Short mmCIF file of C-alpha atoms and ligand atoms in Angstrom, two decimals:
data_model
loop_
_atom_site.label_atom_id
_atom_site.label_comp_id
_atom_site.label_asym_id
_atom_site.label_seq_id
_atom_site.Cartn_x
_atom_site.Cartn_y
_atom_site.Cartn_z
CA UNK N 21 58.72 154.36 153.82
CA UNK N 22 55.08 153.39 152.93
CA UNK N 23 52.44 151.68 154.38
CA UNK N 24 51.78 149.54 152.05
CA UNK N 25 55.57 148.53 151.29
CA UNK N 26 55.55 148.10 155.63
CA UNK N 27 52.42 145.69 155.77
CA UNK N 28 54.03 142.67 156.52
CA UNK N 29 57.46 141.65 157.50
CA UNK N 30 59.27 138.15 158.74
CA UNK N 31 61.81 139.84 161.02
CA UNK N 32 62.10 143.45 162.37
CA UNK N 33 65.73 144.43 163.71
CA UNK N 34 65.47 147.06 166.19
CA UNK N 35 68.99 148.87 165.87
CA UNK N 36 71.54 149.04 163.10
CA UNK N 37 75.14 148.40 165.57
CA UNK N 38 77.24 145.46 164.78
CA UNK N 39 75.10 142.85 166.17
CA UNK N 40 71.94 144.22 164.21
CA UNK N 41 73.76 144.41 160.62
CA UNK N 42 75.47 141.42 161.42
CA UNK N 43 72.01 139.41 162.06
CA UNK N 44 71.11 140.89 158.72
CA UNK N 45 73.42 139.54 157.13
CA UNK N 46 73.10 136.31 158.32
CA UNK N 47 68.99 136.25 157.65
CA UNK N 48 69.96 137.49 153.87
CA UNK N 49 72.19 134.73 153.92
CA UNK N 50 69.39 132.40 154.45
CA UNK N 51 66.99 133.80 152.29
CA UNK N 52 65.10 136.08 154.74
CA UNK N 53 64.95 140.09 154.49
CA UNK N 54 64.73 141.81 157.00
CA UNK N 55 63.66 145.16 158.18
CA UNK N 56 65.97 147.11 160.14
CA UNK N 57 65.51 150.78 161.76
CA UNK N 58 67.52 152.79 164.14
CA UNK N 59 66.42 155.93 166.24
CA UNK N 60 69.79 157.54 165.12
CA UNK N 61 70.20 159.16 161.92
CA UNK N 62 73.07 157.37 161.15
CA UNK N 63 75.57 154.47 161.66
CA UNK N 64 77.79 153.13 165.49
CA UNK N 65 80.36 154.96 165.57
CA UNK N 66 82.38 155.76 168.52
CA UNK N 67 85.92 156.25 169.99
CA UNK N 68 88.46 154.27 170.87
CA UNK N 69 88.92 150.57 168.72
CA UNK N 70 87.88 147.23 169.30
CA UNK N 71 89.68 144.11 169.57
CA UNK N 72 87.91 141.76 167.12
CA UNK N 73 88.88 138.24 168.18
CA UNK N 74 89.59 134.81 165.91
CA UNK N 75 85.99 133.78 166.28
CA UNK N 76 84.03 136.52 164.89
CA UNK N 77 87.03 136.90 162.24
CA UNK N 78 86.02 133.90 161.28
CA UNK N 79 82.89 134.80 160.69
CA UNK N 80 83.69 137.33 158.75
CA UNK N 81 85.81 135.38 156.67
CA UNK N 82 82.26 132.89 155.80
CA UNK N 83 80.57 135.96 154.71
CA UNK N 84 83.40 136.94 152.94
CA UNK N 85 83.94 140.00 153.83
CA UNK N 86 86.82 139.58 156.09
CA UNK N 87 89.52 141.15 153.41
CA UNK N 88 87.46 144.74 153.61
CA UNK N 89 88.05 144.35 157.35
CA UNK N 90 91.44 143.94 157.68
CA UNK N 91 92.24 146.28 155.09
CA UNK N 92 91.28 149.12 157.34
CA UNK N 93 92.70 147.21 160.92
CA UNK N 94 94.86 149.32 162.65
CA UNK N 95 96.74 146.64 163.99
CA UNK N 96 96.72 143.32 163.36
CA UNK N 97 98.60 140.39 165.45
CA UNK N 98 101.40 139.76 163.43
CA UNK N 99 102.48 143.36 164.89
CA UNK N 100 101.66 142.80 168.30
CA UNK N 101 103.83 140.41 171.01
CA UNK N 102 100.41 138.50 172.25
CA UNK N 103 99.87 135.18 172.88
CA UNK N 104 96.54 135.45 171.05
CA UNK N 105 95.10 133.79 168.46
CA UNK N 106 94.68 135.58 164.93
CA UNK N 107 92.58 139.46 166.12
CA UNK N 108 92.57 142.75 164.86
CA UNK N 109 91.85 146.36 165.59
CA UNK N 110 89.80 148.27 164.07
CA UNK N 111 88.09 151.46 164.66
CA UNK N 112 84.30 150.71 165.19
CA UNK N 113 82.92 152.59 162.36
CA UNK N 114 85.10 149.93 159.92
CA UNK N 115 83.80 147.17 161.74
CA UNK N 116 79.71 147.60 160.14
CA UNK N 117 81.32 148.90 157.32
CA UNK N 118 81.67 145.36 155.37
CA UNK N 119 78.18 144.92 156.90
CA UNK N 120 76.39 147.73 155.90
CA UNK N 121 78.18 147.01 152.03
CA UNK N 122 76.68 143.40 151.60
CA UNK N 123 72.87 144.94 152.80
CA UNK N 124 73.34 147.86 150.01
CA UNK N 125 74.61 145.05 147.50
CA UNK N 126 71.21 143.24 147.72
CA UNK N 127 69.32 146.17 148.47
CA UNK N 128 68.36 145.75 151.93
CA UNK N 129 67.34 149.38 153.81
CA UNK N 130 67.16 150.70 156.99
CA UNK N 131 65.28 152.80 158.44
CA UNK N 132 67.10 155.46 160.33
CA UNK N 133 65.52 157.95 162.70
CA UNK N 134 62.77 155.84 163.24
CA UNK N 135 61.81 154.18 166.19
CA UNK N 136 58.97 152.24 168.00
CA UNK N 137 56.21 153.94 169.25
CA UNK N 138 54.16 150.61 170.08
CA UNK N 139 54.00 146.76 170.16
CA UNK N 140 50.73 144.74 170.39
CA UNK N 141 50.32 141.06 169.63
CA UNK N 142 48.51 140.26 166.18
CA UNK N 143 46.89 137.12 164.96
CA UNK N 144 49.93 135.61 163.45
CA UNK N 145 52.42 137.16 164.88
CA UNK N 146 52.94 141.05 166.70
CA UNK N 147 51.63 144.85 165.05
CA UNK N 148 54.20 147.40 165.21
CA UNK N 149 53.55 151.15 165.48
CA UNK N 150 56.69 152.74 164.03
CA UNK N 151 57.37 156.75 163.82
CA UNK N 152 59.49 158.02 161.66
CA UNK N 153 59.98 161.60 161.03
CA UNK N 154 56.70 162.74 163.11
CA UNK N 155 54.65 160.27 161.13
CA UNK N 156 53.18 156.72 162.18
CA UNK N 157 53.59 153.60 160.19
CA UNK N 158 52.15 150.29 160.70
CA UNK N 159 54.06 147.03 160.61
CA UNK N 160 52.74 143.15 161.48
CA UNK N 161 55.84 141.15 161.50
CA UNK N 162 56.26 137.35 163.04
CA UNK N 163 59.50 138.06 164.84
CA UNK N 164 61.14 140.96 166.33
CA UNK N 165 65.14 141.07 167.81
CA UNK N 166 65.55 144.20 169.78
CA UNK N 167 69.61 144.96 170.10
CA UNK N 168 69.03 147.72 172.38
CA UNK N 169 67.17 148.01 175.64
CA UNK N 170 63.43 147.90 175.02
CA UNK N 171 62.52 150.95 173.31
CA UNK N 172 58.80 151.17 174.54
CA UNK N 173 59.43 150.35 178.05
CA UNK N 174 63.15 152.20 177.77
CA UNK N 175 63.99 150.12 180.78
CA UNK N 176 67.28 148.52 181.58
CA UNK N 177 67.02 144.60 181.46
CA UNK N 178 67.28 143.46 185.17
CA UNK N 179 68.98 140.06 184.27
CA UNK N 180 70.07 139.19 181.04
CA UNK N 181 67.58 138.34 178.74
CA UNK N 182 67.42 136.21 175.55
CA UNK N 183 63.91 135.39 174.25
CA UNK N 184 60.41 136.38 174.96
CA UNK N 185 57.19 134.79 172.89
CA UNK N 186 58.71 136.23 169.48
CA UNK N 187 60.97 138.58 170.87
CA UNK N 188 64.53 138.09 170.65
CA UNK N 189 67.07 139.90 172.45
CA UNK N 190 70.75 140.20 170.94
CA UNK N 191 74.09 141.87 171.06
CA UNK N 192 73.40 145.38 173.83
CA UNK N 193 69.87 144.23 174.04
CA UNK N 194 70.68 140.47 176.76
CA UNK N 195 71.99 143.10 179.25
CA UNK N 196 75.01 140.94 179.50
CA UNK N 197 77.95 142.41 181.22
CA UNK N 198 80.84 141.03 180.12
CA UNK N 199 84.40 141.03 182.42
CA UNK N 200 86.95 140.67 180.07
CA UNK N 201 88.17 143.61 178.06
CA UNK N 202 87.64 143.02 174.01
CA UNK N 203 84.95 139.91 174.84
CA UNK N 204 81.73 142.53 174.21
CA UNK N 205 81.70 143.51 171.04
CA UNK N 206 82.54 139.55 169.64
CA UNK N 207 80.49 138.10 172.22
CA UNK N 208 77.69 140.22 170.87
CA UNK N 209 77.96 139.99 166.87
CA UNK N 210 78.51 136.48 167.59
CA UNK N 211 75.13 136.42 169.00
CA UNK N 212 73.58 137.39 165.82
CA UNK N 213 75.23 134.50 164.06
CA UNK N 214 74.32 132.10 166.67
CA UNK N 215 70.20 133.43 166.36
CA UNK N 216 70.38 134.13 162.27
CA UNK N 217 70.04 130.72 160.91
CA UNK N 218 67.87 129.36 163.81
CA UNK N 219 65.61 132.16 162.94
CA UNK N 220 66.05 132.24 159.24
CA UNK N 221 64.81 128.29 159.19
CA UNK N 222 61.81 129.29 161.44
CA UNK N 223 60.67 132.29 160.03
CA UNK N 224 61.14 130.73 156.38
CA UNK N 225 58.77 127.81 158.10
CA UNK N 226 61.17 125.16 157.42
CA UNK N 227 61.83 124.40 161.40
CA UNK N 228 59.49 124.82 164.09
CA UNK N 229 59.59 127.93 166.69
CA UNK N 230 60.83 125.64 169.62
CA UNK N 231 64.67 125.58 167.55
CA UNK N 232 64.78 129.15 168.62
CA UNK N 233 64.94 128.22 172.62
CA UNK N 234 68.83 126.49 172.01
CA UNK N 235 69.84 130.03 171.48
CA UNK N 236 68.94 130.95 174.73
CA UNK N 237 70.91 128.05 176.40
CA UNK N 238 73.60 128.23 174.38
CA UNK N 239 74.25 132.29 174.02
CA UNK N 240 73.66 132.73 177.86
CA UNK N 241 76.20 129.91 178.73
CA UNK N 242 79.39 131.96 177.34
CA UNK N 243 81.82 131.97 180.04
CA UNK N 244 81.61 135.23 181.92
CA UNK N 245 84.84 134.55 184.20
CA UNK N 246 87.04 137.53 185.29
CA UNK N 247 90.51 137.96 184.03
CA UNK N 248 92.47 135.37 185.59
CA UNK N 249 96.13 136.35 186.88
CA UNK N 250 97.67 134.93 183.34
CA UNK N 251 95.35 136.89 181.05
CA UNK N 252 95.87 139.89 183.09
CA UNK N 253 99.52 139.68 183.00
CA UNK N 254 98.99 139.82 178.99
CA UNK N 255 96.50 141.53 178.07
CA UNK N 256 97.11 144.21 180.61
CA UNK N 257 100.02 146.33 180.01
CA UNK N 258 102.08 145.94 183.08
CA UNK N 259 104.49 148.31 184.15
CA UNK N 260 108.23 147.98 184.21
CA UNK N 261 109.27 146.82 187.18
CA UNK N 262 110.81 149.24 189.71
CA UNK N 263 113.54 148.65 192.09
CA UNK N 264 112.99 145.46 193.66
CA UNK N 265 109.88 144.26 192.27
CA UNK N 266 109.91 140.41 193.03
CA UNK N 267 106.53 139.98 193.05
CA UNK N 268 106.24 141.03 189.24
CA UNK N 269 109.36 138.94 188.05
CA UNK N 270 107.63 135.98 190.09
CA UNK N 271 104.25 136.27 188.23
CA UNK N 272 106.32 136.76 184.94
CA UNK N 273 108.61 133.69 185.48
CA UNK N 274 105.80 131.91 186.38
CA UNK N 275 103.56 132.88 183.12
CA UNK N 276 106.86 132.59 181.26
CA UNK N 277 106.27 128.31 182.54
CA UNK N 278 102.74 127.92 181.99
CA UNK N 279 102.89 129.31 178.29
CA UNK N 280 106.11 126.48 177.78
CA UNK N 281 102.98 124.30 178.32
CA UNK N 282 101.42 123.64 174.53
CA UNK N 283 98.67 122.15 175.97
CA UNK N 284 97.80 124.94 178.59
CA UNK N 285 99.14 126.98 175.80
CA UNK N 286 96.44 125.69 173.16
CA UNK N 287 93.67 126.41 176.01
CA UNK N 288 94.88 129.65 177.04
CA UNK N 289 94.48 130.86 173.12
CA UNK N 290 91.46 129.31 172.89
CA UNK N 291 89.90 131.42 175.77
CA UNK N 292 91.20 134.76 174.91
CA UNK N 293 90.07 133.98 171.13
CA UNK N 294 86.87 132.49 171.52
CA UNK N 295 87.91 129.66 169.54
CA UNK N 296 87.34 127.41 172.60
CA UNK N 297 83.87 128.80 172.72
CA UNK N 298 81.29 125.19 172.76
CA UNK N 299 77.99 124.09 173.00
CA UNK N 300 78.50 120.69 174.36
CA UNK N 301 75.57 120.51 176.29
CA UNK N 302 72.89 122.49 174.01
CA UNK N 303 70.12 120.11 173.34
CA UNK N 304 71.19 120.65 169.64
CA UNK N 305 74.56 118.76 170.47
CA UNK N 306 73.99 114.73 170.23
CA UNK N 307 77.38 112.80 169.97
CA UNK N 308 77.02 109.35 169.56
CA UNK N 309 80.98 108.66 168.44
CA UNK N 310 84.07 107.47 170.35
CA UNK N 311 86.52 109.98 169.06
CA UNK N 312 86.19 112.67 172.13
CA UNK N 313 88.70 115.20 170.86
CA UNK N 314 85.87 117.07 168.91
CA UNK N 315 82.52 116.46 169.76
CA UNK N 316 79.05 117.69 168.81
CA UNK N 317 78.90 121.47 170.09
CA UNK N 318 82.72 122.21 169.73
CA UNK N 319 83.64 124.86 166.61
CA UNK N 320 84.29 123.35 163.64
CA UNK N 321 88.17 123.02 163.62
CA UNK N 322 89.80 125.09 160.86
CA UNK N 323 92.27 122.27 159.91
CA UNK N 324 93.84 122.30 156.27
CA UNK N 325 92.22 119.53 154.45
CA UNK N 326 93.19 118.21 150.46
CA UNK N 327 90.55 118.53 148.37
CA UNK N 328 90.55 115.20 145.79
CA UNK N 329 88.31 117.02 143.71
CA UNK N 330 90.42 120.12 142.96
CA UNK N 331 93.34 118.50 143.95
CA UNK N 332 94.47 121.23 145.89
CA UNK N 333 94.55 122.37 150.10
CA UNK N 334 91.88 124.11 151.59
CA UNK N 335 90.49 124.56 154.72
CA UNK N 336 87.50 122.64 156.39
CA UNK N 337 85.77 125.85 157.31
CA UNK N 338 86.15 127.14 153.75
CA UNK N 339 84.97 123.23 152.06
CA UNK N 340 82.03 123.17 154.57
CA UNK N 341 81.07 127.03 153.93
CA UNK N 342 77.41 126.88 152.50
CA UNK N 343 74.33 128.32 153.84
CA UNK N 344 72.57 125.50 155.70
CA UNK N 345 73.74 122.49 157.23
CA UNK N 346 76.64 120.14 156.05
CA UNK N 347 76.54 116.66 156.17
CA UNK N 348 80.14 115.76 156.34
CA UNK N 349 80.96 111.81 155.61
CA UNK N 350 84.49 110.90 156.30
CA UNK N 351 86.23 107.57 155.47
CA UNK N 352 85.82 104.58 153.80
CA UNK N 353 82.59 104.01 152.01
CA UNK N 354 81.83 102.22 148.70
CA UNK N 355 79.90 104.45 145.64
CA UNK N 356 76.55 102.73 145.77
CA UNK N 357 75.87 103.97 149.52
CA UNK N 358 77.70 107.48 148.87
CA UNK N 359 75.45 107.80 145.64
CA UNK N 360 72.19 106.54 147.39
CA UNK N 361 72.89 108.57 150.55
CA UNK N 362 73.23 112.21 148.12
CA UNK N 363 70.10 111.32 146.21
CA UNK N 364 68.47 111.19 149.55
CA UNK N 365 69.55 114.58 150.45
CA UNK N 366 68.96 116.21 146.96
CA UNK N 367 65.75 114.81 146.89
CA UNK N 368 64.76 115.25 150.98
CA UNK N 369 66.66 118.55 152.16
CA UNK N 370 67.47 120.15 148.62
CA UNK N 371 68.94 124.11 149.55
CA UNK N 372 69.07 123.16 153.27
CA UNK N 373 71.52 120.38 153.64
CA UNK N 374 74.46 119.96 151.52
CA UNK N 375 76.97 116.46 151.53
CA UNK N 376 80.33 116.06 151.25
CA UNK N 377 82.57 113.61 151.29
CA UNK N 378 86.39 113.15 152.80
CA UNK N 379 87.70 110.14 151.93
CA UNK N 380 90.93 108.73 153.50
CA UNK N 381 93.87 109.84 152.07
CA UNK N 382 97.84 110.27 153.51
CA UNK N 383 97.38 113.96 152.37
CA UNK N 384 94.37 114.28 154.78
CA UNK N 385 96.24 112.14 157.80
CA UNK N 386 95.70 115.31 159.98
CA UNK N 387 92.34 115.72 159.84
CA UNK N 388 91.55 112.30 160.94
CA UNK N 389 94.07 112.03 163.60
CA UNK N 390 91.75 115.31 164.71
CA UNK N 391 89.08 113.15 164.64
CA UNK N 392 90.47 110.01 165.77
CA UNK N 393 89.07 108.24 162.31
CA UNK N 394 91.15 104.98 161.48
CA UNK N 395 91.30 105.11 157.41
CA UNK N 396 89.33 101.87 156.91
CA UNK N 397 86.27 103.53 159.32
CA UNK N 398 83.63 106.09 158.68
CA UNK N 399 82.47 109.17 160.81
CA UNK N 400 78.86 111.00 159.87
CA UNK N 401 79.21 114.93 161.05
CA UNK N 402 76.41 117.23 160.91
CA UNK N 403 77.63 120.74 160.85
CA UNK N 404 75.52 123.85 161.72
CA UNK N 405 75.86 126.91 159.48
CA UNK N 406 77.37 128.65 162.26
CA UNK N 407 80.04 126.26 162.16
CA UNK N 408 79.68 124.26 165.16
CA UNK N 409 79.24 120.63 165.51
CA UNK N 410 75.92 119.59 166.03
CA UNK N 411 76.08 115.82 165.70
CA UNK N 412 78.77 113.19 165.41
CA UNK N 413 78.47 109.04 164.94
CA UNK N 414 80.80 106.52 163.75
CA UNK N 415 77.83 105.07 162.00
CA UNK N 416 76.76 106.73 158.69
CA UNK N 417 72.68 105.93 157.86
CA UNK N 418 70.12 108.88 156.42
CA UNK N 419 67.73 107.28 159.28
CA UNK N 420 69.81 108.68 161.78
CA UNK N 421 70.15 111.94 160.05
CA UNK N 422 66.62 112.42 159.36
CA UNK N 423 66.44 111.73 163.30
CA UNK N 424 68.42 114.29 163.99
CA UNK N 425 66.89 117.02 161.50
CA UNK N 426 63.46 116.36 162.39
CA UNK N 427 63.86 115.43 166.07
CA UNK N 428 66.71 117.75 167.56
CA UNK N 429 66.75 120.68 165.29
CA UNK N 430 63.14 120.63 164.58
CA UNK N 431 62.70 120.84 160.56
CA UNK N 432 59.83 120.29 159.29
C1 LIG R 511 82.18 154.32 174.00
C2 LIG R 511 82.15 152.83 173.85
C3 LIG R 511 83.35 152.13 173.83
C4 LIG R 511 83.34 150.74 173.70
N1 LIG R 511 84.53 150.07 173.66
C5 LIG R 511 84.53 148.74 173.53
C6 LIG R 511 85.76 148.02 173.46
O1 LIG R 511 86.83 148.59 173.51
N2 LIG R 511 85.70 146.67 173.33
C7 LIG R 511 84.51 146.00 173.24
O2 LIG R 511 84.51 144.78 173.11
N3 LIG R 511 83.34 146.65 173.29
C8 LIG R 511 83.33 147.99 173.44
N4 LIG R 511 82.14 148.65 173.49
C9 LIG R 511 80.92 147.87 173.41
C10 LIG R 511 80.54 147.60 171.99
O3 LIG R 511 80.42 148.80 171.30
C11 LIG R 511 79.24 146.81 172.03
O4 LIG R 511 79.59 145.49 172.36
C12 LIG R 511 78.51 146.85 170.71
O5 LIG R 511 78.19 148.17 170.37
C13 LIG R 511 77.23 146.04 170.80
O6 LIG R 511 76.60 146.07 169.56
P1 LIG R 511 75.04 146.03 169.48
O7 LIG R 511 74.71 146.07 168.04
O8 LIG R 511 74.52 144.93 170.31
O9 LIG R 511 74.53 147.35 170.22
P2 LIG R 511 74.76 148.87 169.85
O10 LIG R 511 76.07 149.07 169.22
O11 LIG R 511 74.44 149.65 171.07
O12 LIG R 511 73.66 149.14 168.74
C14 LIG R 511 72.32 149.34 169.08
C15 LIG R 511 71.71 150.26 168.05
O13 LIG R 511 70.36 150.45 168.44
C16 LIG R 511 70.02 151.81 168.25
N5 LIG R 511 68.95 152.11 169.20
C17 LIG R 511 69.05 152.31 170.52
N6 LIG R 511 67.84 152.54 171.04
C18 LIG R 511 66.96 152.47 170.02
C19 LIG R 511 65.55 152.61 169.92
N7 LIG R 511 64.82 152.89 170.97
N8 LIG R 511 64.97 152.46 168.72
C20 LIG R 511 65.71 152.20 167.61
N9 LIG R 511 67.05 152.07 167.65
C21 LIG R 511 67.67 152.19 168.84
C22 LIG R 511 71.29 152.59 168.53
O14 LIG R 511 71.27 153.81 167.83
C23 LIG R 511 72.36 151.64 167.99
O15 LIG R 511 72.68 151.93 166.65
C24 LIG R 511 82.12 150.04 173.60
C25 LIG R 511 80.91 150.75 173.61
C26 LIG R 511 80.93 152.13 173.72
C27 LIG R 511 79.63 152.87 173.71
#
């Protein structure tokens, strides 16, 4: 490391664990490099495996990098009797593995035994004084995401903490202590997808600093619930029952009826998967339709969709999988508006926001039956690049996306 090549930096990542890689990912992914360093001279590793839920597998799979994954899973749940959605496990060195691949692939370092020695605020942003081997090293960055307890303080957070005047805290670094076993490690990577394109737009100046306070409300609203009696009586191996154990076969008979339930069923997954996991009432979620099955803030729902174009089925994940937002128009509109309304974007939001269009068709019935879309009617869904919905209308107008853009998210 040089000073020179360390002069100036958008985003400094303090810690190289899952959440750290996986933020650098997502900045890459956006256009932003960042610098990373760790006080360790090498990678997490540790013992035991982790349980890495639907959710972040899904992330994963945007990046595409979720075939490396699995390929070294231990288990995945096509082995395993659990009413869970798709998860694997993995030992936790294979889990940054994938991660640490796509930063080598566009030649993104990090810094290993080297740690912060000192933080001070600068004109634009904050000076850095980094050690590495015995020697100092200056940095000015504009933003800097710890993942690990603050290293110049070294003291435990109190209460979990997200953001601080350009200091963002991630993954190990909130303080969160999560209840459920397996809901860490996701909860955390999934942190770093949540911040990375809020940060990537802001530190690339395309959205102003204030987007960066949603990530607060929405990361420190995950559900932090203890194990209720049903998840216990899955997730937790139970014992067989001895003797007369009618208090087991009564808590087993009565799981047994609440899985028959698809509906309790459906939410039941959901939890344990972290599929259910939405932002409904981030001030980045505006719904303004009367479909209420999906609304702005709920994931984007994997559902197979047929593509007219290649005439073949995909998923809506994988169709809406772009860096930056997706401006998804479903139904019924005529070519003059669809051609007007793209030459708007191309010309307004080129790179940032990309359009596509689902128009009615009986191979697609599904997908509007999800979202309650009569074939002659039209739906306008902005999607965020962390697949969730940010804004839904039954009315389709660039006025009211512009609104949206500039107004909720904050692009400038
Ligand atoms: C033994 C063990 C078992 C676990 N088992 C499970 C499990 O079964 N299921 C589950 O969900 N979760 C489990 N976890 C938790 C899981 O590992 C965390 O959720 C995950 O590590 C969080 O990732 P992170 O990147 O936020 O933080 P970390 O993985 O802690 O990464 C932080 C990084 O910062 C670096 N660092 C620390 N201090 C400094 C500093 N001052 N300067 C520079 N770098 C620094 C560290 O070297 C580390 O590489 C386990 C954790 C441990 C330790």
């Amino acid at each position: 490391m040089d000073d020179e090549e360390h002069k100036q930096a958008d985003v400094l990542i303090v810690g190289a664990g899952p959440a750290g890689l996986m933020l650098a990912v997502q900045l890459l992914r956006y256009g932003i490099r960042p610098y990373i360093l760790d006080e360790s001279p090498d990678t997490y590793n540790h013992a035991g495996l982790l349980m890495i839920l639907a959710r972040t597998l899904e992330y994963f799979r945007q990046l595409g990098l979720e075939d490396e994954l699995r390929s070294k899973a231990i288990a995945a749940n096509e082995q395993q009797d659990l009413p869970l959605d798709d998860f694997l496990l993995i030992h936790p060195s294979f889990l940054v593995r994938p991660l640490l691949h796509r930063l080598g692939d566009q030649a993104c370092p990090i810094y290993w035994n080297t740690s912060i020695a000192e933080v001070s605020a600068g004109k634009k942003g904050l000076i850095i004084q980094l050690n590495q081997d015995g020697r100092r090293h200056e940095l000015h960055i504009s933003w800097l995401v710890y993942t690990c307890p603050d290293p110049v303080s070294r003291k435990e957070t109190p209460s979990p903490r997200f953001s601080d005047h350009r200091r963002m805290y991630i993954g190990r670094a909130t303080g969160r202590i999560l209840t459920k076993p397996g809901q860490s490690i996701n909860t955390d990577v999934q942190d770093a997808v949540n911040l990375g394109w809020k940060l990537a737009l802001v530190a690339g100046g395309k959205a102003v600093p204030a987007l960066l306070d949603s990530y607060k409300i929405e990361r420190q609203a995950i559900p932090n619930d203890p194990l209720v009696w049903e998840e216990k009586a899955v997730l937790v191996p139970q014992r067989p029952p001895m003797g007369n154990n009618w208090l087991g076969t009564l808590r087993d008979a009565l799981l047994r009826r609440q899985l028959r339930n698809p509906t309790k069923m459906r939410s039941f997954r959901e939890k344990l998967s972290q599929l259910g996991i939405s932002y409904r009432h981030s001030p980045l979620s505006h719904h303004h339709a009367h479909g209420t099955q999906f609304m702005a803030g709920d994931r984007l729902p994997d559902l197979t969709v047929f593509d007219e174009k290649t005439k073949k089925n995909t998923s809506l994940q994988q169709w809406c999988n772009k860096p930056g937002l997706v401006l998804l128009l479903m139904g019924t509109l005529n070519k003059n508006s669809l051609f007007v309304l793209s030459q708007w974007v191309l010309n307004k939001y080129p790179e940032i926001l990309q359009l596509y269009y689902l128009p009615y068709s009986p191979a697609n019935d599904a997908v509007f039956g999800a979202f309650e879309l009569k074939p002659d009617a039209v739906k306008m869904i902005i999607i965020r690049p962390d697949m969730h919905i940010g804004y839904v209308n039954d009315t389709i107008s660039a006025g009211l996306v512009e609104t949206y853009l500039q107004g909720v998210i904050g692009m400038v």
